[in-house]
XYZ file of C-alpha atoms in Angstrom:
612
model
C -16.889 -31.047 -197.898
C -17.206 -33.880 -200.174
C -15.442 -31.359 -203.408
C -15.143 -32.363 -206.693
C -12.676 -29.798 -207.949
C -9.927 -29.273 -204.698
C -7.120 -28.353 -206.697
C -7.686 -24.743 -208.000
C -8.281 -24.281 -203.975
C -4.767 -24.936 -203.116
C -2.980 -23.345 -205.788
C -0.160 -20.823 -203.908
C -1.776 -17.583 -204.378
C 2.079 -15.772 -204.994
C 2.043 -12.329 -204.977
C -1.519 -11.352 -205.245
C -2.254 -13.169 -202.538
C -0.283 -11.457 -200.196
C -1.151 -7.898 -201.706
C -5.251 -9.287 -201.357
C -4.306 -10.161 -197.333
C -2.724 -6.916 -196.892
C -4.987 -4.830 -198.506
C -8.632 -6.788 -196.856
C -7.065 -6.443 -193.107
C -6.351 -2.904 -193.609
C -9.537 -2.034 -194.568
C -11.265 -3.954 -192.013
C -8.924 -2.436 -189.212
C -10.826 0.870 -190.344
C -14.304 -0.898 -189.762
C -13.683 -3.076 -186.608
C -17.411 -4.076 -186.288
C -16.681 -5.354 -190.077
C -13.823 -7.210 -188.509
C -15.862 -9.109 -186.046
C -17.775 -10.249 -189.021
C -15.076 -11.488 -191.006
C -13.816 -13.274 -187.882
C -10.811 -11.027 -187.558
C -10.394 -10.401 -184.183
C -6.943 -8.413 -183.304
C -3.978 -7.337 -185.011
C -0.630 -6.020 -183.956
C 0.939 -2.755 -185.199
C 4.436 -2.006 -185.214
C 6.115 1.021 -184.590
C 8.357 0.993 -187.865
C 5.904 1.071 -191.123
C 2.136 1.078 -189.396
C 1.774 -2.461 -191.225
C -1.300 -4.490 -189.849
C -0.691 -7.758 -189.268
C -3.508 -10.100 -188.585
C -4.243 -13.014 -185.752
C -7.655 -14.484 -185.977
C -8.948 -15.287 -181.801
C -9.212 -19.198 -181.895
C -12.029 -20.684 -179.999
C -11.068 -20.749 -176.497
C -8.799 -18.055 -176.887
C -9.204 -15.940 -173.292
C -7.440 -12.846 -174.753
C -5.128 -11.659 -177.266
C -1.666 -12.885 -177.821
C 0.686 -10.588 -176.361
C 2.307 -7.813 -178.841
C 6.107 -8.600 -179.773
C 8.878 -6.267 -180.409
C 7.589 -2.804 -180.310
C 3.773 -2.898 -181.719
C 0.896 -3.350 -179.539
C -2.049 -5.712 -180.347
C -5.770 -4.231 -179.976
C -8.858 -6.470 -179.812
C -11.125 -5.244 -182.821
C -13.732 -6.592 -180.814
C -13.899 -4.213 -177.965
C -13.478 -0.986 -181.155
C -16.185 1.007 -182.384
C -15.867 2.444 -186.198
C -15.088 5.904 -186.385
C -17.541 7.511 -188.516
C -16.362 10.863 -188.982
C -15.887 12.921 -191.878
C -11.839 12.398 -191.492
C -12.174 8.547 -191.055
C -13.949 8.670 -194.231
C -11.305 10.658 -195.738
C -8.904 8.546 -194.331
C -10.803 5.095 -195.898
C -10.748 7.405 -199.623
C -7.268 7.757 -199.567
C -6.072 3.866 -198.409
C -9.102 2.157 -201.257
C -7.236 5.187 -204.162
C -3.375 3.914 -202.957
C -4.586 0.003 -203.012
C -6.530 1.059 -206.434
C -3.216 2.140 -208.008
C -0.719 -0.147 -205.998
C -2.725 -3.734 -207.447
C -2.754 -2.477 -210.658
C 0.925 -1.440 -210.950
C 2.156 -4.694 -208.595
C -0.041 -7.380 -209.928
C -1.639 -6.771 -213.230
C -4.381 -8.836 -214.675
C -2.030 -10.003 -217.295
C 0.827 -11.614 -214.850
C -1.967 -13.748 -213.463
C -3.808 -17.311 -214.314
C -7.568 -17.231 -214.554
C -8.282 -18.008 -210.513
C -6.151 -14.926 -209.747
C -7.983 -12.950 -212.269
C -11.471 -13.500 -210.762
C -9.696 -12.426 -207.471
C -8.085 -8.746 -208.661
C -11.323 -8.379 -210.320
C -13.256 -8.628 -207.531
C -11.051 -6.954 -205.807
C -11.342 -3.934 -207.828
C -14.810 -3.817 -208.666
C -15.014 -3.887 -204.828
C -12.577 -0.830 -204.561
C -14.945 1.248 -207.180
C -18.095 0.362 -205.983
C -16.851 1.749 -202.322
C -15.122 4.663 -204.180
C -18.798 5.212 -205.748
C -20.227 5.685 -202.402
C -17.737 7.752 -200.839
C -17.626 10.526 -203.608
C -20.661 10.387 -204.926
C -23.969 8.230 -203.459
C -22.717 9.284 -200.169
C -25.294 7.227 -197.748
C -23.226 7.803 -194.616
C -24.411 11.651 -195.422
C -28.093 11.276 -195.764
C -29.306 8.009 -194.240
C -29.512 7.669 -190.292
C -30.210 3.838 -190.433
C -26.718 3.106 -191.476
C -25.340 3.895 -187.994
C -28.250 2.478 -186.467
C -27.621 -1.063 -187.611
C -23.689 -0.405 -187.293
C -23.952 0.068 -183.155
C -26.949 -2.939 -183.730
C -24.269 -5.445 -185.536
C -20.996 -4.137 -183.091
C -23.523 -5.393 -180.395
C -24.572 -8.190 -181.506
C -22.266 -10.364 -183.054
C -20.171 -10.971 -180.059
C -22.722 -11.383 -177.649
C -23.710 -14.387 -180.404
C -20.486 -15.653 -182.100
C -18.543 -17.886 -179.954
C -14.955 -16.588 -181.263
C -13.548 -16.319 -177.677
C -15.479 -17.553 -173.796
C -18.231 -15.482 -172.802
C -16.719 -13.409 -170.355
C -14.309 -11.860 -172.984
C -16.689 -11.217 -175.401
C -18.992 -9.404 -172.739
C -15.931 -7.496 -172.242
C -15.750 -6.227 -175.874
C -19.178 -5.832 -176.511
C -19.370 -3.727 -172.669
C -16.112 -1.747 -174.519
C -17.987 -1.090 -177.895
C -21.193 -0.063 -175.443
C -18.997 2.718 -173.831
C -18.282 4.116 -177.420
C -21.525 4.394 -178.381
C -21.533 8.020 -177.472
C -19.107 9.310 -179.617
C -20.219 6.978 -182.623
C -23.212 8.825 -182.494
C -21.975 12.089 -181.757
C -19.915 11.663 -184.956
C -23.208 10.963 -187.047
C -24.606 13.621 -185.695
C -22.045 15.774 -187.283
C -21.635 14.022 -191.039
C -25.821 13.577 -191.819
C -27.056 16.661 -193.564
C -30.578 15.582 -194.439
C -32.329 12.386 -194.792
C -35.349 11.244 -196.406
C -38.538 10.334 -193.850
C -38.924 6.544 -194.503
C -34.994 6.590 -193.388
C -36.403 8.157 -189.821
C -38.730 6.263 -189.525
C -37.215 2.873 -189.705
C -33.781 4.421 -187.972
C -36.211 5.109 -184.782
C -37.651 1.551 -185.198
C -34.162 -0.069 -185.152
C -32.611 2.678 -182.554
C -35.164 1.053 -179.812
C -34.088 -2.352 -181.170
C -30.418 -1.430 -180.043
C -31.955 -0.060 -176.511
C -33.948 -3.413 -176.351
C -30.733 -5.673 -176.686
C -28.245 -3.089 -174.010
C -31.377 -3.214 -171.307
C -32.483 -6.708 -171.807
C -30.299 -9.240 -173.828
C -27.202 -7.882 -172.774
C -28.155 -6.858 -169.250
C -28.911 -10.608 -168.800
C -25.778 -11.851 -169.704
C -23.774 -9.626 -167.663
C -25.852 -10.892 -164.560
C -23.989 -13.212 -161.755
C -20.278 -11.710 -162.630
C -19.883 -8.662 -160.639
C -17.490 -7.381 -162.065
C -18.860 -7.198 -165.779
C -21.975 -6.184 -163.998
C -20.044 -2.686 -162.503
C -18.964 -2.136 -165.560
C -22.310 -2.526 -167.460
C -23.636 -0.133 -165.008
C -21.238 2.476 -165.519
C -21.524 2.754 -169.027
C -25.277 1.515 -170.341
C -26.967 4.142 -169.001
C -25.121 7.036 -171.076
C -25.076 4.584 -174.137
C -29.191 4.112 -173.469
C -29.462 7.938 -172.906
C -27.084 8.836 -176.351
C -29.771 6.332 -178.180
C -32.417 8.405 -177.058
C -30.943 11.631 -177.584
C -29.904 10.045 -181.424
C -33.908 9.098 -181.881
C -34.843 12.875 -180.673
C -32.359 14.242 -182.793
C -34.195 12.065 -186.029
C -37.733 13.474 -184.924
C -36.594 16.856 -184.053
C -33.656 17.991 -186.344
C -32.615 16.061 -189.510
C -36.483 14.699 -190.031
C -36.988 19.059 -189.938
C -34.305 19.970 -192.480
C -35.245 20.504 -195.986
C -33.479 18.258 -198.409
C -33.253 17.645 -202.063
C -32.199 14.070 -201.857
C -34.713 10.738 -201.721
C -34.278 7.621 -201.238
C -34.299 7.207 -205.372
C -30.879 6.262 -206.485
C -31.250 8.147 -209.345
C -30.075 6.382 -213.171
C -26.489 7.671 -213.521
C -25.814 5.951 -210.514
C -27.799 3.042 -210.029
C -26.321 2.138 -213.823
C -22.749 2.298 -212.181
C -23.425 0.748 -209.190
C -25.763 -1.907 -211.498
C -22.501 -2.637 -213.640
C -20.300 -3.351 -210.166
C -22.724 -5.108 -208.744
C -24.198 -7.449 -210.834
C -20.525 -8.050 -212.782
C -21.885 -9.310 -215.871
C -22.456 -7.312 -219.461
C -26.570 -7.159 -218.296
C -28.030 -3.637 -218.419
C -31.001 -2.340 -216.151
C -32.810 -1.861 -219.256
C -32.081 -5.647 -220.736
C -33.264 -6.878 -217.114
C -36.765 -5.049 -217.471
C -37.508 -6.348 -220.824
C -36.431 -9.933 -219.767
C -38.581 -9.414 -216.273
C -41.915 -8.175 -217.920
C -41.483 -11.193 -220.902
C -41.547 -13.942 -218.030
C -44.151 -12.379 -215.920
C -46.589 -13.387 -218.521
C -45.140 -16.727 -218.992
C -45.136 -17.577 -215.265
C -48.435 -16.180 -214.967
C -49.548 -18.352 -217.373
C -48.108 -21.611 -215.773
C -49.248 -20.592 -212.573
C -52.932 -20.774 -213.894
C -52.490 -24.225 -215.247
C -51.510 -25.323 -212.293
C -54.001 -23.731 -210.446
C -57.700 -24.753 -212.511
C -57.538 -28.631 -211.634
C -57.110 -27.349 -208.178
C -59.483 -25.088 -208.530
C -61.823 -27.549 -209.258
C -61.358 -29.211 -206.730
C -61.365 -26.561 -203.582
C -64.340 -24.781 -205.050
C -66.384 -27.286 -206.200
C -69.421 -24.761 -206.182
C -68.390 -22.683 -208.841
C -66.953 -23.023 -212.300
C -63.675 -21.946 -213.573
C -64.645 -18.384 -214.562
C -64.159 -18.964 -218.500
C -66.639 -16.248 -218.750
C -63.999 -14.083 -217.739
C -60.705 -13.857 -220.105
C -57.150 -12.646 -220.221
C -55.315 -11.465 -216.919
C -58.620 -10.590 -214.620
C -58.846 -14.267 -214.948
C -55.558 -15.354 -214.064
C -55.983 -13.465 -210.930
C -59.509 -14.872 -209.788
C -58.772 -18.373 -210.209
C -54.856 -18.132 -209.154
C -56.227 -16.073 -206.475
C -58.886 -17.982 -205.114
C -56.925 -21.084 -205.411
C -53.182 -19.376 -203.359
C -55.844 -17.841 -200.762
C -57.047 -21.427 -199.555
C -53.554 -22.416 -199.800
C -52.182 -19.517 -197.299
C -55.071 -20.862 -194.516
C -52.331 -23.260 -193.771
C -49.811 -21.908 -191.505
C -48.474 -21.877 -188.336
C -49.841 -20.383 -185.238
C -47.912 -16.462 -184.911
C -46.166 -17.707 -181.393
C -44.911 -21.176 -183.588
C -42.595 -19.491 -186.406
C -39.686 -20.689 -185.178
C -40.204 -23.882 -184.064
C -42.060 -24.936 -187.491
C -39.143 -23.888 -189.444
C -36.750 -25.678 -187.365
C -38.825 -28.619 -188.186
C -38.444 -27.707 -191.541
C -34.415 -27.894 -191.740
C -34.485 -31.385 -190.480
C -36.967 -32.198 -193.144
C -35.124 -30.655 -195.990
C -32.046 -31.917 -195.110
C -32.628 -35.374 -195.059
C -34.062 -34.856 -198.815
C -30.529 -33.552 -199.662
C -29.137 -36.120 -198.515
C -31.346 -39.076 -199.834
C -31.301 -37.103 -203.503
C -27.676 -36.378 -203.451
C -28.513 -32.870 -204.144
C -25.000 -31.320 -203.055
C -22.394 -32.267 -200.274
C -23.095 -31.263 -196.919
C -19.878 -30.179 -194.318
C -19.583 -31.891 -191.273
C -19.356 -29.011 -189.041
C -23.653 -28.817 -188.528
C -23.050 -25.047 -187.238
C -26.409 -23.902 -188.383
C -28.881 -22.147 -185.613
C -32.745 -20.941 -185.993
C -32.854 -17.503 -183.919
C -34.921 -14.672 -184.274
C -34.261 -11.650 -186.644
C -32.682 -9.340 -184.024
C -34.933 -6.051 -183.497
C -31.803 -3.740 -185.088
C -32.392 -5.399 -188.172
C -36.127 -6.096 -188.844
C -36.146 -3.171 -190.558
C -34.767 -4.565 -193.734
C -35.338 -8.716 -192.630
C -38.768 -8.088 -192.269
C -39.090 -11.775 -192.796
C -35.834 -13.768 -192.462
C -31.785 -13.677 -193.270
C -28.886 -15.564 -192.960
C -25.676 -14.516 -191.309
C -22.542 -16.841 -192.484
C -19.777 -17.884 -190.135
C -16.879 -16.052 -190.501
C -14.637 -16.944 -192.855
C -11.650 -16.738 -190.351
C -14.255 -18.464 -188.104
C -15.554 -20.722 -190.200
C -16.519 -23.215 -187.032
C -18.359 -20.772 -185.033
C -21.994 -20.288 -185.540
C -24.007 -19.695 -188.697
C -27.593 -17.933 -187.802
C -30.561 -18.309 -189.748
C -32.895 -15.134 -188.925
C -36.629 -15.813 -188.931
C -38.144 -12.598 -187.796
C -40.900 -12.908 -185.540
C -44.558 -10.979 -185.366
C -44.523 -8.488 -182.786
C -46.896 -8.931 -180.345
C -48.056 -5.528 -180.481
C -48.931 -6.181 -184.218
C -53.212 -6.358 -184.863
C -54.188 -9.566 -185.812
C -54.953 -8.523 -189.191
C -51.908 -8.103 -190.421
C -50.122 -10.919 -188.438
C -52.887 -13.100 -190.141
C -51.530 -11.289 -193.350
C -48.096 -12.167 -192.802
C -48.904 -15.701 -192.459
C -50.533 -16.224 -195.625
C -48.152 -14.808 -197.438
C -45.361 -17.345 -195.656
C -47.833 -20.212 -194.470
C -46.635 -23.887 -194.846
C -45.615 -23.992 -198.411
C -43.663 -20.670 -198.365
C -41.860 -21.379 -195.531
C -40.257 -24.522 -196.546
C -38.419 -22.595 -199.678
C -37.363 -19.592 -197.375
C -35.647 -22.341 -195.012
C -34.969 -23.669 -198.370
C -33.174 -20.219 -199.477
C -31.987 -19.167 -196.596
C -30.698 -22.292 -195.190
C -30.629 -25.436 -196.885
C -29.232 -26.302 -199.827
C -29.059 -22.215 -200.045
C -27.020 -19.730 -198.552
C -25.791 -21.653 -195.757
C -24.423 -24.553 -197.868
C -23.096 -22.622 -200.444
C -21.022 -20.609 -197.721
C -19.528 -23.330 -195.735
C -18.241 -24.792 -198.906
C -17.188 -21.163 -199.758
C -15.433 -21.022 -195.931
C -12.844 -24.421 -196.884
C -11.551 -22.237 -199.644
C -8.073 -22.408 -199.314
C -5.423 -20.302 -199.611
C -7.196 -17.865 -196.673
C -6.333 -14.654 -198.898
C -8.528 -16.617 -201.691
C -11.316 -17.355 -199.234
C -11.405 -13.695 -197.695
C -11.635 -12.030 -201.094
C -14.692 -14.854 -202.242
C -16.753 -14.039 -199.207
C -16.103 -10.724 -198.342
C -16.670 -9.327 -202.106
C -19.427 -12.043 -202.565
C -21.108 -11.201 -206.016
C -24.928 -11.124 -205.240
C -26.418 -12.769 -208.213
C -24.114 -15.687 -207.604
C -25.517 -15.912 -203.909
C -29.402 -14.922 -204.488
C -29.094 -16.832 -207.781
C -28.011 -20.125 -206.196
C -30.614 -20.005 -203.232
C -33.387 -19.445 -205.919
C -32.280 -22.097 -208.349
C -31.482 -24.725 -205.885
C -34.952 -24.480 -204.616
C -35.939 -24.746 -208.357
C -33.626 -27.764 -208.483
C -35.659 -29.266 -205.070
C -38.981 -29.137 -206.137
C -38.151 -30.878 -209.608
C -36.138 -33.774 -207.482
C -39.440 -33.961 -206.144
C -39.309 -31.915 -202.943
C -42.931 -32.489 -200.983
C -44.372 -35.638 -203.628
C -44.892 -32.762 -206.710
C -47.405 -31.360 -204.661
C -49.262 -29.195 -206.856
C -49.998 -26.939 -203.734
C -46.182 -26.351 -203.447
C -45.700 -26.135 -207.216
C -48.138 -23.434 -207.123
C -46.572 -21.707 -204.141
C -43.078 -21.694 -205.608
C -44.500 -20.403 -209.023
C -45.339 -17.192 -206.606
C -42.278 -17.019 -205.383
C -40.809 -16.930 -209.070
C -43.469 -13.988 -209.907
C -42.018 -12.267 -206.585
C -38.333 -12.471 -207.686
C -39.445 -11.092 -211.024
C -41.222 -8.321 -209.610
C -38.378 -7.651 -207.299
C -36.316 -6.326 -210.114
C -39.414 -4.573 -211.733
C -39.380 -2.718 -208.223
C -35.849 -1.777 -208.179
C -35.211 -0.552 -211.416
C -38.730 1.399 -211.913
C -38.549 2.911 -208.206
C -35.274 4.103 -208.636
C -34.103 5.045 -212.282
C -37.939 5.719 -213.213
C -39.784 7.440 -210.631
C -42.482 4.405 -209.973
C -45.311 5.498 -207.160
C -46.094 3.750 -203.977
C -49.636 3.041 -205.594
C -47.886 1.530 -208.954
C -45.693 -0.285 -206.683
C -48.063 -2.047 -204.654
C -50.482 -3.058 -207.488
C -47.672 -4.501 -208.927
C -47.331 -6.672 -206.180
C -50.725 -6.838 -204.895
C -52.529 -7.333 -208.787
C -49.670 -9.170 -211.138
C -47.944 -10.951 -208.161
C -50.228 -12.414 -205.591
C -48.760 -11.073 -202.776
C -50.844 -10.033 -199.692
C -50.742 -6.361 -198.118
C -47.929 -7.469 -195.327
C -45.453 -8.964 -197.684
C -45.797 -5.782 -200.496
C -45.832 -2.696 -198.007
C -42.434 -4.665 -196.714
C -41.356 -4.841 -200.095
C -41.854 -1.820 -200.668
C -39.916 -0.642 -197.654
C -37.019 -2.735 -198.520
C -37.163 -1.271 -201.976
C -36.832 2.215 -200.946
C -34.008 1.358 -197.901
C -31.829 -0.666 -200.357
C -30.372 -0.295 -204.467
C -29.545 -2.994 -207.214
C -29.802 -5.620 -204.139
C -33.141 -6.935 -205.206
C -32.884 -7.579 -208.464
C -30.089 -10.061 -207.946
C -32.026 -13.035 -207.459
C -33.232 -12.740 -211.071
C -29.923 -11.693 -212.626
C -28.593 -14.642 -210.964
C -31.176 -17.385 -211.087
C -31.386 -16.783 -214.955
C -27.167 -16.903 -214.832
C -27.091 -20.087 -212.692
C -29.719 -22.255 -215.192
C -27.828 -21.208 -218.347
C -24.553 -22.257 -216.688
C -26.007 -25.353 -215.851
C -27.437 -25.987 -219.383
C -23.834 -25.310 -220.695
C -22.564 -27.819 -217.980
C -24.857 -31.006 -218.712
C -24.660 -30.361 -222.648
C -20.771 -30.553 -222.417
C -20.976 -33.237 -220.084
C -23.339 -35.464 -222.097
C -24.207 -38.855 -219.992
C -21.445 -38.236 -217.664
C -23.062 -35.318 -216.319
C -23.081 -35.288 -212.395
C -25.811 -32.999 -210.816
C -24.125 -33.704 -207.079
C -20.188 -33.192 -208.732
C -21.638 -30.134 -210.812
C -23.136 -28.199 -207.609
C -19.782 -28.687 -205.536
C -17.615 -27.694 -207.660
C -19.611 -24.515 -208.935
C -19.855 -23.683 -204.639
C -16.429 -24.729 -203.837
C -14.973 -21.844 -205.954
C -17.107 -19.982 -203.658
C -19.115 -16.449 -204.486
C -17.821 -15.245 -207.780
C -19.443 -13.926 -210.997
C -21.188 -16.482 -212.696
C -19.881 -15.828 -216.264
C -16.515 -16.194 -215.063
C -17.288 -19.740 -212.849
C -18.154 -20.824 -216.314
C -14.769 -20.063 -217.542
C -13.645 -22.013 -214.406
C -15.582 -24.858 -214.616
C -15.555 -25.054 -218.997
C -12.458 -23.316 -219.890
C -11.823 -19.714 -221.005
C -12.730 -20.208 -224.581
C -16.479 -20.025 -223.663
């Protein structure tokens, strides 16, 4: 990466950067399919103290280095969590020992500023986990956790090249054969769940089934060996996945239960504060939401009328009619003849690849921010385990111990089986004008950039803590105001049509926090929810009854992109006034992204000095 700040990078972590290494590949040990994300692949234990030591699998690698003196090493690839009540226990007791052991061997005082933002993210990460174990308790209540666990073990080494194919259709035929008693185990911890947790667990269970009999069943094809082994154990991993989806109709979608999916305020205000790690209260959010939904509405119809004029040359401008029924007939009419242009439902993909090679030779020719040589990036679709909650698209990083393997951008394809009406639906809502700021967000300049800078962090105890604690405003903040940043280095010729379309898109981030915060702290309906979306925010019936799905399946996740688009512009204000003429929009964007994911009020401590 072309960096214009290197050296806080390769500062010598001392202490806390050993305690930080210690402490993530511990943790990680206890969630091997989390391992496989973060790229860590085995680790050795010895027989003396139980002390984990890490190897990352280097491309190439055919199996793990062999164990010296008396530990053993395991392949994390090839594990399956344990998800029983004791492994949670067990996870309690090793975040409350690391809780008091960083606090009594490295306290925020010893350390510089850098090392600072690390033990705080650090511990915010700690009580935020803590938060969930003793008291949210998901892994008690909602079925689709384990769903997508098996879905991700599954996955992610059938598609990241960490080690030659045969070896990773080892581990992932190993994991397959432990599906069993992963599911066995959640049998045993849920004690109720709420129904739209059923019914998108069932959706995503026969997503799992899909990728054992088809994706991975193809792989395994032409090596008899893996082939013997995939038919020993896929069929009782296929039958345990049906048994787990009869189990969700017939027994814990049957139990009575005092728990929804509504967070609830005491705890969505903690989890809020951990989250978001900035002084912003729910409460400030909502005011600051509902103030800029009438000024974006507002903008949004000036941009629309001469437009307006234009496609509907018929009939006037509808100044009989005032106030917001107005707003939404002319912004209306104007975004509907808008979404008629959009691809073909069987051409999703390949338009959006077409898109990335368009939008990054803009970054390049505007200098928008450095791009890494390593060109990693691929287009797939959204796998079926997680279209629950990507009902449109994602992004899944390369591991940061794997930063060379493959980054996937999800684009989530319309079932076939889906009517036409609401396929036509979800194209209009993401036709040609959407879709270049999701590849936009989701790709390029957004989250992918801003995580292979974050993945040359160096030391590697400094780049496992940025990534793996990522603070979401920082990353949904940065994807939305770089693709604010794109259309005013004028992204598409100023097109008004795109203007227009990413004035939407602002309306939808606002609403997502309006969502979040009124679903979950104050009892908002389905109907208020959806004429939020549908009447204030221009969204069509596909797009807001996903919304609305993801609102209910997730907490304090949504309202990040407005927390942290609203963080990002007044650190960048703060940046070009100190600046003055010298001020560098190419130098400021790499060297905010090169300290990689951390709370924006404290990158502006980094980046303009702690008196600020």
């Amino acid at each position: 990466m072309n960096s214009g700040k290197a050296a806080n990078k390769t500062q010598p972590q001392g202490r806390l950067g050993a305690l930080a290494e210690q402490f993530i590949k511990q943790t990680l040990v206890l969630s091997p399919v989390s391992a496989s994300a973060a790229g860590y692949h085995v680790y050795r234990t010895s027989d003396g103290d139980g002390v984990l030591m890490g190897t990352s699998v280097k491309q190439g690698m055919r199996a793990a280095p062999p164990a010296s003196g008396n530990g053993k090493v395991i392949a994390l690839d090839a594990e399956l969590d344990d998800v029983s009540l004791g492994a949670v226990a067990r996870q309690r007791a090793l975040l409350a020992a690391w809780k008091k052991r960083f606090a009594t061997e490295s306290p925020a005082g010893s350390l510089g500023l850098e090392d600072r933002i690390d033990l705080r993210m650090i511990e915010d990460q700690i009580e935020l986990s803590l938060l969930e174990i003793d008291q949210i308790q998901s892994y008690r209540h909602n079925p689709t956790l384990y769903v997508e666990l098996i879905g991700n073990a599954l996955f992610l080494p059938l598609t990241v090249e960490y080690a030659p194919q045969p070896v990773r259709l080892g581990h992932v035929l190993s994991r397959v054969s432990k599906i069993p008693r992963m599911l066995q185990q959640a049998r045993e911890v849920l004690l109720d769940s709420d129904p739209i947790y059923i019914k998108v667990a069932l959706e995503e269970n026969q997503g799992n089934a899909d990728l054992i009999e088809h994706m991975l069943k193809g792989q395994v094809a032409g090596d008899a060996g893996l082939q013997a082994t995939y038919n020993k154990v896929a069929p009782e991993a296929l039958a345990a996945l049906s048994d787990f989806s009869r189990y969700l109709t017939d027994e814990l979608g049957k139990r009575p239960s005092t728990r929804t999916w509504r967070l609830g305020k005491p705890f969505y205000d903690r989890k809020f504060k951990l989250v978001m790690q900035s002084e912003i209260t729910p409460e400030q959010l909502l005011a600051q939401a509902e103030s800029e939904m009438t000024r974006v509405r507002a903008e949004m119809l000036e941009l629309a009328l001469p437009l307006h004029a234009t496609m509907f040359p018929g009939h006037g401008n509808h100044d009989d009619i005032n106030g917001h029924a107005r707003e939404n007939l002319v912004i209306g009419e104007v975004l509907g003849k808008i979404a008629e242009e959009h691809p073909r439902r069987d051409q999703l993909i390949d338009y959006v690849k077409g898109d990335v090679a368009l939008i990054t030779q803009f970054i390049r020719d505007k200098k928008i921010v450095s791009l890494g040589p390593r060109e990693n990036l691929k287009v797939i679709p959204t796998p079926g385990f997680m279209r629950g909650v990507y009902s449109v698209g994602g992004f899944h990083q390369a591991p940061p111990l794997d930063p060379d393997t493959e980054a996937q951008y999800w684009v989530t394809p319309i079932d076939a089986k889906t009517a036409e009406a609401k396929a036509e639906s979800h194209l209009r809502e993401y036709n040609n004008w959407s879709l270049k700021w999701l590849t936009i967000h989701e790709a390029l300049p957004g989250h992918y950039v801003q995580f292979e800078h974050a993945n040359d962090i160096q030391p590697e105890s400094r780049r496992l803590v940025r990534n793996l604690f990522a603070n979401g405003a920082y990353v949904e903040g940065w994807a939305e105001y770089i693709a604010q940043v794109m259309m005013d280095a004028g992204f598409l010729n100023h097109d008004p049509r795109y203007r227009l379309s990413m004035r939407k898109i602002r309306l939808r981030v606002i609403s997502n926090s309006l969502l979040d915060i009124k679903m979950h702290t104050m009892k908002m309906s389905d109907a208020d929810a959806m004429d939020l979306m549908l009447k204030s925010s221009f969204q069509t019936q596909a797009e807001a009854e996903g919304k609305l799905q993801r609102a209910k399946l997730s907490s304090v996740q949504l309202p990040t992109y407005y927390v942290g688009i609203r963080e990002w512009f007044d650190l960048r204000e703060k940046y070009e006034k100190a600046a003055g003429k010298k001020f560098n929009m190419l130098e400021f964007h790499d060297r905010a992204l090169d300290e990689g994911p951390i709370p924006v009020p404290l990158l502006e401590k980094v980046l303009l000095g702690e008196r600020r």
